[in-house]
Coordinates of C-alpha atoms in Angstrom, one line a residue:
M1 CA 98.7 36.1 134.9
A2 CA 101.5 34.0 133.5
D3 CA 99.2 31.5 131.7
F4 CA 98.5 34.1 129.0
I5 CA 101.0 32.4 126.6
F6 CA 99.1 29.1 126.8
R7 CA 95.8 30.8 126.3
A8 CA 97.1 32.9 123.4
N9 CA 98.5 29.8 121.7
I10 CA 95.3 27.9 122.2
A11 CA 93.3 30.8 120.7
H12 CA 95.7 31.0 117.8
Y13 CA 95.5 27.3 117.0
K14 CA 91.7 27.5 117.1
E15 CA 91.7 30.4 114.7
L16 CA 94.0 28.5 112.3
L17 CA 91.7 25.4 112.5
A18 CA 88.7 27.5 111.5
T19 CA 90.3 28.4 108.2
E20 CA 92.7 25.5 107.3
T21 CA 91.7 23.1 104.6
D22 CA 94.8 20.8 104.3
A23 CA 94.2 17.6 106.2
R24 CA 97.8 17.1 107.3
K25 CA 97.9 20.7 108.7
I26 CA 94.5 20.2 110.4
E27 CA 95.8 17.0 112.1
M28 CA 99.0 18.8 113.3
L29 CA 97.0 21.8 114.6
H30 CA 94.8 19.4 116.6
K31 CA 97.9 17.8 118.0
L32 CA 99.4 21.1 118.9
L33 CA 96.1 22.3 120.4
A34 CA 95.8 19.2 122.6
E35 CA 99.4 19.6 123.8
E36 CA 98.9 23.3 124.6
E37 CA 95.7 22.5 126.5
A38 CA 97.5 19.8 128.5
K39 CA 100.3 22.3 129.3
L40 CA 97.8 24.8 130.5
A41 CA 96.0 22.2 132.7
E42 CA 99.4 21.2 134.2
W43 CA 100.4 24.8 134.8
R44 CA 97.1 25.5 136.6
K45 CA 97.6 22.4 138.8
Q46 CA 101.0 23.8 139.8
H47 CA 99.9 27.4 140.2
P48 CA 96.4 27.5 141.6
S49 CA 94.7 30.9 141.5
P50 CA 94.2 32.7 144.8
K51 CA 90.5 32.9 144.1
A52 CA 90.3 29.0 144.1
A53 CA 91.5 29.0 147.7
E54 CA 88.6 31.2 148.9

């Protein structure tokens, strides 16, 4: 599954958000997380899984 990079990045950003205390870094991590989730959603629209067709 080629979307593993998106999912790995999302998981990484969530891990960083769980421990980060700097407000500017938290804001940036939220922005990056939202962008990565949007990229994943777009990728899934362009590459529907075979199971979804059943």
